[in-house]
Amino acid sequence: MVAKFELDDDSVVLIIGTGSGGGVLANELAQKGVKVVSLEAGGRYMPEDYINDEWDSFAQLAWTDTRTTSGDWRVAKDFSGLPAWIVKAVGGTSIHWAGASLRFQEHEWKPRTNYGHVTGANLLDWPIDGAEMAPWYEKAETKLGVTRTGDRPGLPGNNNYKVLEKGAKALGYKEVHTGRMAINSVDYDDRLACQQTGFCFQGCKWGAKWSSAYTDIPKGEATGNLEVRDRCHALKIEHDDKGRVTGVLYADKDGNHHFQKARVVCVAGNSIESPRILLNSASSMFPDGLANSSGQVGRNYLRHVTGSVYGVFEKPVKMWRGTTMAGIVQDEARLDPSRGFVGGYELETLALGIPFMAAFLDPGGWGRSFTSAMDGYENMAGMWIVGEDMPQETNRITLSATAVDQFGLPAPNVHFDDHPNDIAMRNHAYARGEAIYRAAGATRTLPTPPYPSTHNLGTNRMSENPRDGVVNKHGQSHDIPNLFISDGSQFTSGAAENPTLTIVALAIRQAEFIAGELSKQNL
Amino acid sequence: MTTLTANRGLRGNALTRRQLISRSFAASAGMIIGAGFIAAPDAAWAYEATTLKPETMATLVRMARDIYPHDRIADEFYVIAVKGYDTAEAAPGVEAGIAALNAAAQGAGHADYLSIGWEDDRVALLRGMENSAFFQQIRGGLVTGLYNQKAVWPIFGYEGESFSQGGYLHRGFDDISWL
């Protein structure tokens, strides 16, 4: 029985966003008997609605509200209005993600301690570590059905993986396998095993890949404790004269404004929208925005060191067949400053269809150099680089002075400059990726620039000391006790791993904390 | 009304292929320009321009191929990719842009852009204007206009969606044999 709560019901926990952070938090709280209202800016799409066509799917799912960009990153030049490739829908970007589910390495929880001082980087240790997170990771892996964890087998390798594996092993890499993936290798949690259909980025039409859209959200709704209001866009968080938040003003699908009262507000709108609503909620009591006494709201924007390498071979690979992220090389994820940079990176297979390959292979490129590469499409293998980027205070989300969104609110500007460590890591990864494909017989390799960001992190960072960050080790605002951050924006650093598993683990852990504090009348 | 119909584009015209060729001039190998239309020499397709001058349309198609040259992709698909500019709103800008391109060709000693025989010589002119708004409009439009045509995907070997066939689990997701 789906719940329905009154706007003036101030006993509810209100969550903004329904992705891997907000969607999981909503279900976990609902399972514990906590009443939850979730606001979701996008519509509700189920597997039968997903479209296996790149541009049509993009039109269906992508967050394309007005955004601006600045900085020296190439995305600002190539995709100035699209800094991030994320989803506006019930389930958020968990519909789009590829499914890679990797735990942080132990040293990555304490980057300031383990990397030392890095000029220009705002490195900070997390107030939690691997031992603290281990049981939450295990719960997250069980929830998502992550392969190669528990007793779940790995996925079979597709053609794209086999090429990667051959080249990587020829170079002596050891940690080469088909990944730890939130894609069923066998039927699990009433969802089918992977049918090797491709189009993982467009939403899994079999439901074999975990997404909160068709797991946690309906399970939460089934408790009778969760009401999801889709096509309801949060505009502003309001507070009382004691400095506690009281609820959220939002616009419904017709543009009508409503105010939902709440006992607790959790923000999980992804790392661009989450700091943006805190900044857009500035008041006379909080002139710099909510939860911003540290001045860190919106800062330390992380997007991972990314890039792709495609290899063209003499014979067909057909990389688009099967799981998009079908395998991984983990040897370079280690910390080894002798390579010329701190942090590490993963290499993961990736495939695009012809339409997105044309858009992303070399944005702005043209002529025979470009088209002869496209002509090699059928014989191409592809991999994606995902590595730890350096937090910088000046890489940040700010409110545009000129651009506004469809509600007349200041649009977010996303500023990003590559740190020298980021550039050194990317160049190293390009060289290793090209070497892998050459070792497998590539006749041509294509070091491809980063796509619009899918891993958006760090803009409401977690810190031990309130002076250094926005939230404490539970994602609770240092300044406002009944305001939480529940998405990847609470990351203190990015680590080398795809972030979703850690977002889910933190959300499960946060639900336990919030439910406990509610029962103790501390919230 | 603009139409592009493969294999039947000329049927509505009371023209035989011979008459068509006699009344037109060859724009470049593989394209024929007549009064108000451009066509393939074998009449496999024809496009009737409504707003753009047919010479402009033919030059635009050649420019499109020079930007994204795929020797296995027929002109027909490039025509589809740019025919959206054949509107009252877009045509003035395109006419001006193509006029500038022809002026550049004349500056390099050619009669016009279409008369330049070698792709490299045409591309050199395009490189000289690649930062112009016109060039970027045409190039940017082609990224989706050309590569998002389902009909060209098989030319690249791309198979598109597979859900309707049950995916590749039993249809070759791991069939690589040459490694």
XYZ file of C-alpha atoms in Angstrom:
702
model
C 0.000 0.000 0.000
C 1.602 3.218 -1.164
C 1.578 5.859 1.527
C 0.167 9.377 1.159
C 1.260 12.031 3.584
C -0.166 15.475 4.216
C 1.858 18.564 3.386
C 1.619 19.708 7.006
C 2.697 16.355 8.431
C 5.907 17.418 10.132
C 6.732 13.913 11.343
C 8.107 12.715 7.982
C 11.667 12.411 6.801
C 11.847 14.228 3.466
C 14.417 12.986 0.947
C 15.317 14.947 -2.174
C 16.290 12.488 -4.914
C 15.650 8.783 -5.499
C 18.942 7.496 -6.911
C 21.499 5.180 -5.361
C 21.761 7.463 -2.306
C 18.246 8.818 -1.808
C 16.409 5.783 -3.157
C 18.261 3.364 -0.900
C 17.928 5.645 2.115
C 14.172 5.919 1.509
C 13.698 2.161 1.404
C 15.970 1.461 4.372
C 14.110 4.006 6.506
C 10.714 2.751 5.348
C 11.711 -0.819 6.249
C 12.441 0.424 9.776
C 9.001 2.006 10.063
C 10.075 5.589 9.431
C 7.637 7.674 7.397
C 9.295 9.070 4.270
C 8.339 11.485 1.521
C 10.692 11.392 -1.475
C 10.728 14.219 -3.994
C 11.951 13.304 -7.447
C 12.376 15.899 -10.194
C 12.019 13.332 -12.959
C 9.322 10.947 -14.074
C 8.930 7.253 -13.405
C 10.242 4.837 -16.032
C 10.396 1.086 -15.653
C 12.473 -1.428 -17.659
C 9.730 -1.797 -20.251
C 9.977 1.962 -20.845
C 13.730 2.124 -21.378
C 14.807 2.772 -24.956
C 17.753 0.927 -26.496
C 18.706 3.826 -28.741
C 21.346 6.218 -27.503
C 19.915 9.607 -28.392
C 16.272 8.624 -27.818
C 17.239 7.297 -24.390
C 19.198 10.444 -23.665
C 16.085 12.484 -24.469
C 14.048 10.259 -22.161
C 16.361 10.143 -19.146
C 19.109 12.761 -19.112
C 19.171 15.742 -16.784
C 19.284 18.601 -19.289
C 18.210 21.560 -17.162
C 20.201 24.727 -17.744
C 23.784 24.466 -16.518
C 26.920 26.399 -17.351
C 30.583 25.465 -17.235
C 33.981 27.056 -16.817
C 37.575 26.003 -16.291
C 40.230 24.351 -18.413
C 38.595 20.910 -18.651
C 37.766 19.907 -22.180
C 34.109 19.228 -21.314
C 33.636 22.990 -20.838
C 34.642 23.481 -24.480
C 32.992 20.461 -26.077
C 29.807 20.233 -23.990
C 29.514 23.656 -22.374
C 25.874 23.182 -21.381
C 26.208 19.564 -20.327
C 28.866 19.200 -17.614
C 27.353 15.941 -16.380
C 25.677 12.956 -17.985
C 23.256 11.987 -15.238
C 19.618 11.049 -15.024
C 16.406 12.852 -14.100
C 13.981 10.051 -13.248
C 12.800 7.958 -10.324
C 15.925 5.892 -9.667
C 18.213 8.726 -10.735
C 21.570 7.828 -12.201
C 21.270 4.268 -10.898
C 19.337 3.726 -14.148
C 22.341 4.844 -16.202
C 25.284 3.481 -14.217
C 27.277 0.580 -15.629
C 27.173 -1.504 -12.453
C 30.838 -1.608 -11.353
C 30.778 -2.136 -7.573
C 34.205 -1.827 -6.000
C 35.099 -1.161 -2.389
C 37.560 1.613 -1.618
C 41.065 0.416 -0.889
C 42.158 0.908 2.716
C 44.650 3.693 1.977
C 42.057 5.695 0.061
C 40.083 6.575 3.200
C 43.043 8.603 4.443
C 44.424 10.412 1.385
C 45.938 13.334 3.313
C 47.861 10.949 5.552
C 48.887 8.556 2.805
C 49.535 10.962 -0.065
C 51.065 13.761 2.033
C 50.856 17.380 1.001
C 50.030 17.833 -2.678
C 50.354 21.423 -3.838
C 47.013 22.861 -4.881
C 45.060 19.895 -3.564
C 42.654 20.167 -0.644
C 43.224 16.613 0.535
C 41.485 15.558 3.734
C 41.144 12.224 5.521
C 37.674 10.737 5.798
C 36.345 10.510 9.368
C 35.637 6.819 8.664
C 37.766 3.953 7.379
C 37.608 0.525 5.781
C 37.028 -1.313 9.068
C 34.082 0.946 9.896
C 32.632 0.487 6.408
C 33.219 -3.261 5.945
C 29.855 -4.424 7.336
C 28.019 -1.727 5.377
C 29.812 -2.702 2.196
C 28.722 -6.282 2.773
C 25.093 -5.189 3.166
C 25.395 -3.095 0.022
C 26.904 -5.960 -1.961
C 24.093 -8.238 -0.836
C 21.462 -5.644 -1.739
C 22.926 -5.047 -5.186
C 23.808 -8.709 -5.810
C 27.379 -7.834 -6.662
C 29.166 -10.560 -8.612
C 32.355 -12.077 -7.163
C 31.186 -11.122 -3.663
C 29.386 -13.474 -1.303
C 28.812 -16.691 -3.240
C 27.790 -14.924 -6.437
C 29.719 -15.980 -9.548
C 31.327 -13.566 -11.990
C 29.752 -12.629 -15.298
C 30.987 -14.288 -18.491
C 33.372 -12.190 -20.552
C 32.207 -10.756 -23.857
C 34.358 -10.030 -26.896
C 35.364 -6.609 -25.605
C 36.540 -8.191 -22.346
C 38.467 -10.928 -24.091
C 40.515 -8.370 -26.016
C 41.245 -6.434 -22.830
C 42.201 -9.591 -20.967
C 44.514 -10.798 -23.718
C 46.403 -7.517 -23.898
C 46.524 -6.979 -20.147
C 47.835 -10.442 -19.409
C 50.402 -10.103 -22.176
C 51.725 -7.065 -20.308
C 51.878 -9.020 -17.067
C 48.831 -7.568 -15.327
C 47.397 -9.974 -12.734
C 44.172 -8.403 -11.475
C 42.181 -8.904 -14.664
C 38.627 -10.265 -14.464
C 35.026 -9.599 -15.418
C 34.544 -7.267 -12.511
C 32.499 -7.043 -9.380
C 29.254 -5.958 -10.938
C 25.736 -5.180 -9.734
C 24.542 -7.141 -12.749
C 23.119 -10.555 -12.072
C 25.263 -13.445 -13.263
C 22.451 -15.729 -12.080
C 18.851 -14.895 -11.215
C 18.875 -12.943 -7.941
C 16.385 -10.961 -5.882
C 13.577 -11.777 -8.328
C 15.565 -10.284 -11.165
C 16.863 -12.064 -14.277
C 20.466 -12.854 -15.106
C 22.205 -10.684 -17.694
C 21.163 -11.464 -21.275
C 24.229 -9.704 -22.784
C 22.068 -7.166 -24.584
C 24.277 -4.087 -24.322
C 22.764 -0.644 -23.634
C 23.575 -0.828 -19.905
C 23.778 3.001 -19.939
C 20.239 3.324 -21.267
C 18.581 1.415 -18.434
C 18.536 -2.389 -18.248
C 15.403 -3.644 -19.949
C 15.786 -7.037 -18.249
C 16.260 -5.554 -14.796
C 19.441 -7.632 -14.486
C 21.406 -4.570 -13.419
C 20.503 -3.152 -10.030
C 18.730 0.204 -10.044
C 16.792 1.724 -7.180
C 14.041 2.466 -9.734
C 12.757 -1.126 -9.675
C 14.207 -2.492 -6.414
C 14.472 -0.227 -3.395
C 11.788 2.251 -4.458
C 8.941 -0.271 -4.950
C 10.094 -2.257 -1.913
C 9.961 0.885 0.177
C 6.544 1.782 -1.196
C 5.285 -1.701 -0.343
C 5.867 -1.029 3.369
C 3.251 1.710 3.356
C 5.801 4.091 4.831
C 7.142 5.676 1.637
C 5.502 8.161 -0.679
C 7.448 9.055 -3.833
C 6.299 12.228 -5.570
C 7.704 12.134 -9.074
C 8.007 15.203 -11.308
C 8.345 17.265 -8.136
C 11.386 19.521 -8.249
C 12.789 20.742 -4.920
C 13.414 24.484 -4.983
C 14.349 25.584 -1.472
C 14.910 24.173 1.999
C 13.420 26.360 4.697
C 14.318 26.682 8.387
C 12.980 28.149 11.633
C 14.478 30.807 13.848
C 16.357 28.143 15.810
C 18.238 27.250 12.640
C 16.599 23.841 12.150
C 15.183 22.932 8.769
C 11.380 22.714 8.629
C 10.641 21.400 5.154
C 11.068 21.874 1.439
C 9.393 24.114 -1.130
C 8.918 22.297 -4.416
C 7.262 22.676 -7.812
C 4.989 19.910 -9.080
C 4.642 18.778 -12.695
C 2.339 21.690 -13.458
C 4.675 24.214 -11.892
C 2.505 24.720 -8.828
C 4.449 25.347 -5.627
C 3.924 23.322 -2.445
C 5.643 23.233 0.918
C 6.145 19.845 2.551
C 6.880 20.011 6.251
C 9.448 17.575 7.602
C 11.206 16.507 10.793
C 14.403 15.706 8.904
C 15.546 16.685 5.402
C 18.021 14.543 3.446
C 19.561 15.908 0.267
C 20.481 13.401 -2.449
C 20.241 15.307 -5.707
C 23.720 14.450 -7.026
C 26.820 16.598 -6.521
C 25.670 19.481 -8.684
C 22.080 19.884 -7.493
C 22.750 19.077 -3.814
C 25.103 21.996 -3.137
C 23.000 24.134 -5.459
C 19.857 23.803 -3.341
C 21.866 24.550 -0.184
C 23.188 27.703 -1.850
C 19.773 28.616 -3.273
C 18.324 28.274 0.256
C 20.398 31.143 1.663
C 18.583 33.265 4.248
C 19.316 36.140 6.584
C 20.404 33.597 9.209
C 22.495 31.628 6.682
C 23.580 34.237 4.117
C 26.129 31.903 2.466
C 23.634 29.070 2.090
C 22.574 26.282 4.411
C 25.190 24.141 6.195
C 27.944 26.377 4.894
C 29.744 27.801 7.937
C 32.882 26.085 6.619
C 32.518 27.740 3.217
C 32.972 24.272 1.677
C 29.482 23.830 0.172
C 29.966 23.410 -3.561
C 33.768 23.169 -3.325
C 36.117 20.241 -3.967
C 34.050 19.085 -6.945
C 35.386 15.712 -8.070
C 34.637 13.896 -11.340
C 37.350 11.221 -11.419
C 40.291 11.237 -13.767
C 38.627 9.786 -16.836
C 39.213 9.237 -20.495
C 38.848 6.292 -22.843
C 41.144 4.284 -25.042
C 39.779 2.596 -28.133
C 41.833 0.127 -30.130
C 41.183 -0.800 -33.764
C 42.067 -4.349 -34.781
C 42.411 -6.214 -38.044
C 39.284 -8.252 -37.434
C 35.877 -7.682 -35.840
C 35.409 -7.301 -32.091
C 31.790 -6.096 -31.969
C 32.361 -4.451 -28.615
C 28.730 -3.331 -28.307
C 27.585 -6.904 -27.785
C 26.918 -7.715 -24.168
C 27.694 -6.019 -20.885
C 28.983 -2.496 -21.423
C 31.426 -2.609 -18.503
C 32.412 -6.229 -18.961
C 35.789 -6.415 -17.304
C 38.505 -4.652 -15.390
C 42.247 -4.309 -14.928
C 42.953 -3.360 -11.304
C 46.756 -3.478 -11.107
C 47.112 0.283 -11.613
C 44.656 1.126 -8.821
C 47.439 0.803 -6.259
C 49.222 3.701 -4.586
C 52.652 3.978 -6.187
C 54.009 7.525 -6.412
C 56.946 6.279 -8.478
C 54.578 6.493 -11.466
C 54.600 10.271 -11.080
C 51.265 10.751 -9.340
C 49.434 9.853 -6.145
C 46.282 7.752 -6.178
C 45.534 5.083 -8.740
C 43.175 4.174 -11.528
C 41.082 1.301 -12.805
C 40.729 0.320 -16.456
C 37.264 -0.967 -17.319
C 35.815 -2.014 -20.653
C 33.342 0.353 -22.225
C 31.460 0.445 -25.484
C 29.449 3.101 -27.256
C 27.121 2.723 -30.208
C 27.746 4.557 -33.467
C 25.694 7.640 -32.482
C 27.568 8.260 -29.221
C 30.907 7.213 -30.673
C 30.454 9.965 -33.241
C 29.686 12.464 -30.489
C 32.381 11.446 -28.015
C 35.348 9.902 -29.880
C 36.931 13.266 -30.592
C 34.415 16.044 -29.984
C 34.850 18.697 -32.630
C 37.035 16.394 -34.705
C 36.413 15.924 -38.433
C 38.096 14.774 -41.611
C 39.719 11.480 -42.547
C 41.495 11.049 -39.217
C 38.109 10.994 -37.529
C 36.123 9.096 -40.119
C 38.703 6.387 -40.729
C 38.540 5.672 -36.997
C 34.754 5.499 -37.231
C 35.112 3.184 -40.210
C 36.982 0.823 -37.872
C 34.041 0.679 -35.461
C 33.223 -2.994 -35.908
C 36.866 -3.883 -35.200
C 37.123 -1.691 -32.118
C 37.609 -2.547 -28.471
C 37.126 0.084 -25.791
C 38.103 0.823 -22.227
C 37.417 3.606 -19.758
C 39.825 5.107 -17.264
C 38.533 5.859 -13.771
C 41.061 7.245 -11.328
C 41.292 9.393 -8.239
C 41.317 13.119 -8.964
C 42.617 15.732 -6.565
C 40.082 17.781 -4.605
C 40.612 21.479 -5.246
C 38.726 24.226 -3.437
C 38.404 26.189 -6.662
C 36.739 23.299 -8.511
C 33.250 24.091 -7.446
C 29.553 24.469 -8.029
C 28.423 28.090 -7.814
C 25.192 29.875 -8.617
C 25.241 31.549 -12.000
C 24.897 35.328 -11.914
C 23.047 35.278 -15.215
C 21.635 31.865 -16.156
C 18.409 30.633 -14.559
C 16.530 27.351 -14.763
C 12.926 26.753 -15.798
C 11.784 27.886 -12.333
C 13.694 31.160 -12.490
C 16.276 30.006 -9.936
C 19.991 30.634 -10.518
C 21.442 27.766 -12.552
C 24.554 25.961 -11.344
C 27.930 26.708 -12.877
C 30.392 23.837 -12.802
C 34.001 24.952 -12.705
C 36.778 22.426 -13.123
C 40.493 22.715 -13.776
C 42.600 19.596 -14.068
C 45.207 19.294 -11.306
C 48.746 18.401 -12.508
C 48.332 15.072 -10.698
C 45.143 14.436 -12.712
C 46.960 15.130 -15.979
C 49.924 12.921 -15.063
C 47.560 10.087 -14.139
C 45.491 10.428 -17.312
C 48.578 10.418 -19.516
C 49.911 7.344 -17.722
C 46.571 5.596 -18.124
C 46.360 6.486 -21.826
C 49.820 4.995 -22.373
C 48.993 1.803 -20.480
C 45.654 1.437 -22.216
C 47.244 1.870 -25.617
C 49.948 -0.651 -24.671
C 47.276 -3.175 -23.654
C 45.539 -2.940 -27.006
C 48.802 -3.019 -28.957
C 49.747 -6.162 -27.050
C 46.470 -7.672 -28.237
C 47.242 -6.716 -31.843
C 45.705 -3.270 -32.335
C 46.731 -1.496 -35.512
C 45.564 1.866 -34.184
C 44.814 3.258 -30.743
C 42.682 6.271 -29.916
C 43.175 8.125 -26.605
C 39.736 9.676 -26.222
C 38.991 12.708 -24.015
C 36.674 12.603 -20.999
C 32.910 12.501 -21.504
C 30.549 14.733 -19.510
C 30.878 13.679 -15.883
C 29.038 10.640 -14.624
C 30.860 10.454 -11.276
C 30.027 13.754 -9.613
C 31.360 13.856 -6.058
C 32.704 15.831 -3.138
C 30.754 19.088 -3.076
C 29.400 18.655 0.482
C 32.372 16.837 1.939
C 32.475 14.783 5.096
C 34.938 15.955 7.764
C 35.890 15.254 11.347
C 36.261 18.967 12.081
C 33.315 21.251 11.195
C 35.825 23.809 9.980
C 36.931 21.505 7.139
C 33.701 20.237 5.653
C 29.923 20.249 5.451
C 28.814 17.006 7.125
C 30.022 14.659 9.856
C 30.747 10.954 9.553
C 27.016 10.196 9.332
C 26.387 12.672 6.543
C 24.742 14.979 9.087
C 25.276 18.712 8.640
C 27.775 20.126 11.127
C 25.609 23.241 11.372
C 22.016 21.949 11.172
C 21.405 18.642 12.984
C 18.229 17.678 11.105
C 19.766 18.230 7.667
C 21.630 15.356 5.996
C 23.553 14.810 2.788
C 22.865 11.346 1.367
C 24.609 11.182 -2.001
C 28.127 11.237 -3.441
C 28.519 14.895 -2.592
C 29.439 13.816 0.968
C 32.600 12.111 -0.334
C 35.748 13.534 1.253
C 37.789 12.194 -1.635
C 37.029 10.261 -4.794
C 39.257 7.169 -4.567
C 39.846 5.172 -7.764
C 36.630 3.197 -7.646
C 33.262 3.758 -9.273
C 31.321 5.433 -6.465
C 27.886 3.819 -6.405
C 28.667 0.928 -4.050
C 30.102 3.374 -1.509
C 27.093 5.706 -1.919
C 24.763 2.758 -1.252
C 26.807 1.553 1.742
C 26.784 5.065 3.229
C 23.025 5.336 2.670
C 22.351 2.052 4.472
C 24.576 3.196 7.317
C 22.933 6.618 7.421
C 19.464 5.053 7.609
C 20.552 3.120 10.686
C 21.830 6.336 12.265
C 18.766 8.447 11.442
C 16.321 5.775 12.645
C 18.296 5.474 15.872
C 18.391 9.212 16.445
C 14.659 9.485 15.727
C 13.827 6.774 18.239
C 16.052 8.468 20.810
C 14.228 11.747 20.123
C 17.510 13.339 19.128
C 16.049 14.551 15.826
C 7.117 20.121 -49.799
C 10.475 18.469 -49.491
C 10.783 14.840 -50.296
C 13.568 12.357 -50.475
C 12.655 8.946 -51.677
C 15.080 6.280 -52.670
C 14.460 4.611 -56.023
C 11.328 6.565 -56.786
C 12.408 10.147 -56.428
C 11.990 10.962 -60.093
C 8.817 9.097 -60.735
C 6.731 12.185 -60.119
C 8.737 14.147 -62.637
C 7.801 13.631 -66.255
C 11.444 13.179 -67.026
C 13.312 10.216 -68.303
C 16.772 9.678 -66.981
C 18.184 10.812 -70.340
C 16.175 14.035 -70.277
C 17.220 14.619 -66.720
C 20.873 14.364 -67.577
C 20.543 16.462 -70.680
C 18.876 19.259 -68.753
C 21.337 19.287 -65.905
C 25.020 19.564 -65.389
C 27.222 17.306 -63.426
C 28.117 18.996 -60.177
C 30.768 16.502 -59.329
C 31.173 12.822 -59.805
C 28.040 11.247 -58.450
C 25.668 14.182 -58.299
C 23.370 15.887 -60.762
C 21.816 19.275 -60.366
C 18.669 20.219 -62.190
C 16.111 22.984 -61.878
C 15.224 22.782 -58.202
C 16.691 19.390 -57.465
C 19.809 17.332 -57.069
C 19.906 13.665 -57.883
C 22.063 10.609 -58.154
C 23.169 9.946 -61.740
C 21.391 6.584 -61.714
C 18.255 8.263 -60.397
C 18.437 6.119 -57.291
C 17.450 9.158 -55.278
C 16.590 12.779 -55.833
C 16.039 15.708 -53.568
C 13.938 18.651 -54.580
C 15.211 21.762 -52.863
C 12.423 24.173 -52.038
C 14.281 27.137 -50.590
C 17.995 26.632 -51.117
C 19.335 26.991 -54.613
C 20.065 23.534 -55.981
C 23.722 24.467 -56.518
C 23.875 25.492 -52.873
C 22.346 22.214 -51.808
C 24.821 20.263 -53.921
C 27.730 22.229 -52.492
C 26.426 21.662 -48.975
C 26.242 17.925 -49.598
C 29.811 17.921 -50.908
C 30.926 19.947 -47.895
C 29.199 17.465 -45.591
C 31.038 14.568 -47.207
C 34.338 16.420 -46.974
C 33.785 17.007 -43.254
C 32.861 13.388 -42.524
C 34.093 11.391 -45.532
C 32.944 7.784 -45.555
C 33.556 6.248 -48.951
C 31.077 3.464 -48.305
C 28.225 5.852 -47.467
C 26.201 7.097 -50.431
C 25.347 10.752 -51.056
C 21.760 10.000 -50.238
C 22.581 9.802 -46.520
C 24.498 13.074 -46.581
C 21.485 14.685 -48.264
C 19.255 13.410 -45.483
C 21.738 14.770 -42.943
C 21.588 18.344 -44.300
C 18.126 18.666 -45.819
C 16.925 20.257 -42.586
C 18.681 23.455 -43.712
C 16.340 23.737 -46.709
C 13.927 25.962 -44.848
C 13.051 29.639 -45.036
C 14.584 30.135 -41.598
C 17.892 28.395 -42.223
C 18.445 29.058 -45.922
C 19.791 32.646 -45.778
C 22.602 31.632 -43.449
C 23.462 28.602 -45.536
C 23.423 30.582 -48.780
C 25.784 33.090 -47.179
C 28.032 30.359 -45.813
C 28.252 28.524 -49.127
C 28.872 31.840 -50.904
C 31.808 32.422 -48.550
C 33.071 28.926 -49.269
C 32.892 29.551 -53.009
C 34.637 32.885 -52.548
C 37.433 31.092 -50.720
C 37.643 28.603 -53.585
C 37.886 31.410 -56.080
C 40.568 33.038 -53.965
C 42.535 29.813 -54.351
C 42.166 29.922 -58.097
C 39.168 27.619 -58.588
C 35.839 28.354 -60.269
C 33.942 27.312 -57.150
C 34.058 24.715 -54.373
C 32.385 21.957 -56.373
C 34.874 22.250 -59.187
C 37.853 21.379 -56.958
C 38.872 17.861 -57.885
C 40.858 16.680 -54.898
C 39.406 16.299 -51.414
C 42.649 17.548 -49.862
C 42.297 20.864 -51.693
C 38.703 21.267 -50.558
C 39.591 20.284 -47.007
C 42.320 22.940 -46.964
C 39.620 25.555 -47.595
C 37.447 24.070 -44.855
C 40.372 24.139 -42.402
C 40.615 27.840 -43.091
C 37.049 28.399 -41.982
C 36.656 25.700 -39.332
C 36.194 28.181 -36.503
C 33.395 30.001 -38.295
C 29.860 29.722 -36.954
C 28.706 28.353 -40.315
C 31.242 25.526 -40.398
C 30.543 24.580 -36.802
C 26.791 24.641 -37.429
C 27.145 22.234 -40.336
C 29.701 19.998 -38.610
C 27.774 19.880 -35.349
C 24.537 19.079 -37.124
C 26.156 16.210 -38.989
C 27.191 14.431 -35.774
C 23.577 13.495 -35.220
C 22.256 14.138 -38.736
C 24.575 11.564 -40.297
C 25.524 9.098 -37.567
C 22.111 8.842 -35.955
C 20.525 7.534 -39.154
C 19.661 3.916 -38.472
C 20.158 3.155 -42.157
C 23.881 3.949 -41.976
C 24.570 1.831 -38.889
C 24.914 -1.463 -40.801
C 27.563 0.158 -42.995
C 29.689 0.435 -39.842
C 28.710 -3.076 -38.764
C 26.731 -1.681 -35.838
C 23.680 -3.741 -34.979
C 21.672 -1.314 -32.836
C 19.288 -2.729 -30.274
C 19.228 -6.447 -29.554
C 16.584 -6.641 -26.839
C 13.915 -7.587 -29.358
C 16.016 -10.645 -30.226
C 16.788 -11.575 -26.639
C 20.220 -9.973 -26.494
C 23.445 -11.698 -27.475
C 23.651 -14.287 -24.688
C 22.940 -17.017 -27.231
C 23.852 -14.970 -30.312
C 27.557 -14.333 -30.146
C 28.424 -11.969 -27.297
C 31.688 -13.909 -26.874
C 32.196 -15.267 -30.368
C 35.570 -13.692 -31.077
C 37.701 -16.347 -32.755
C 40.882 -14.635 -33.946
C 42.469 -13.610 -30.650
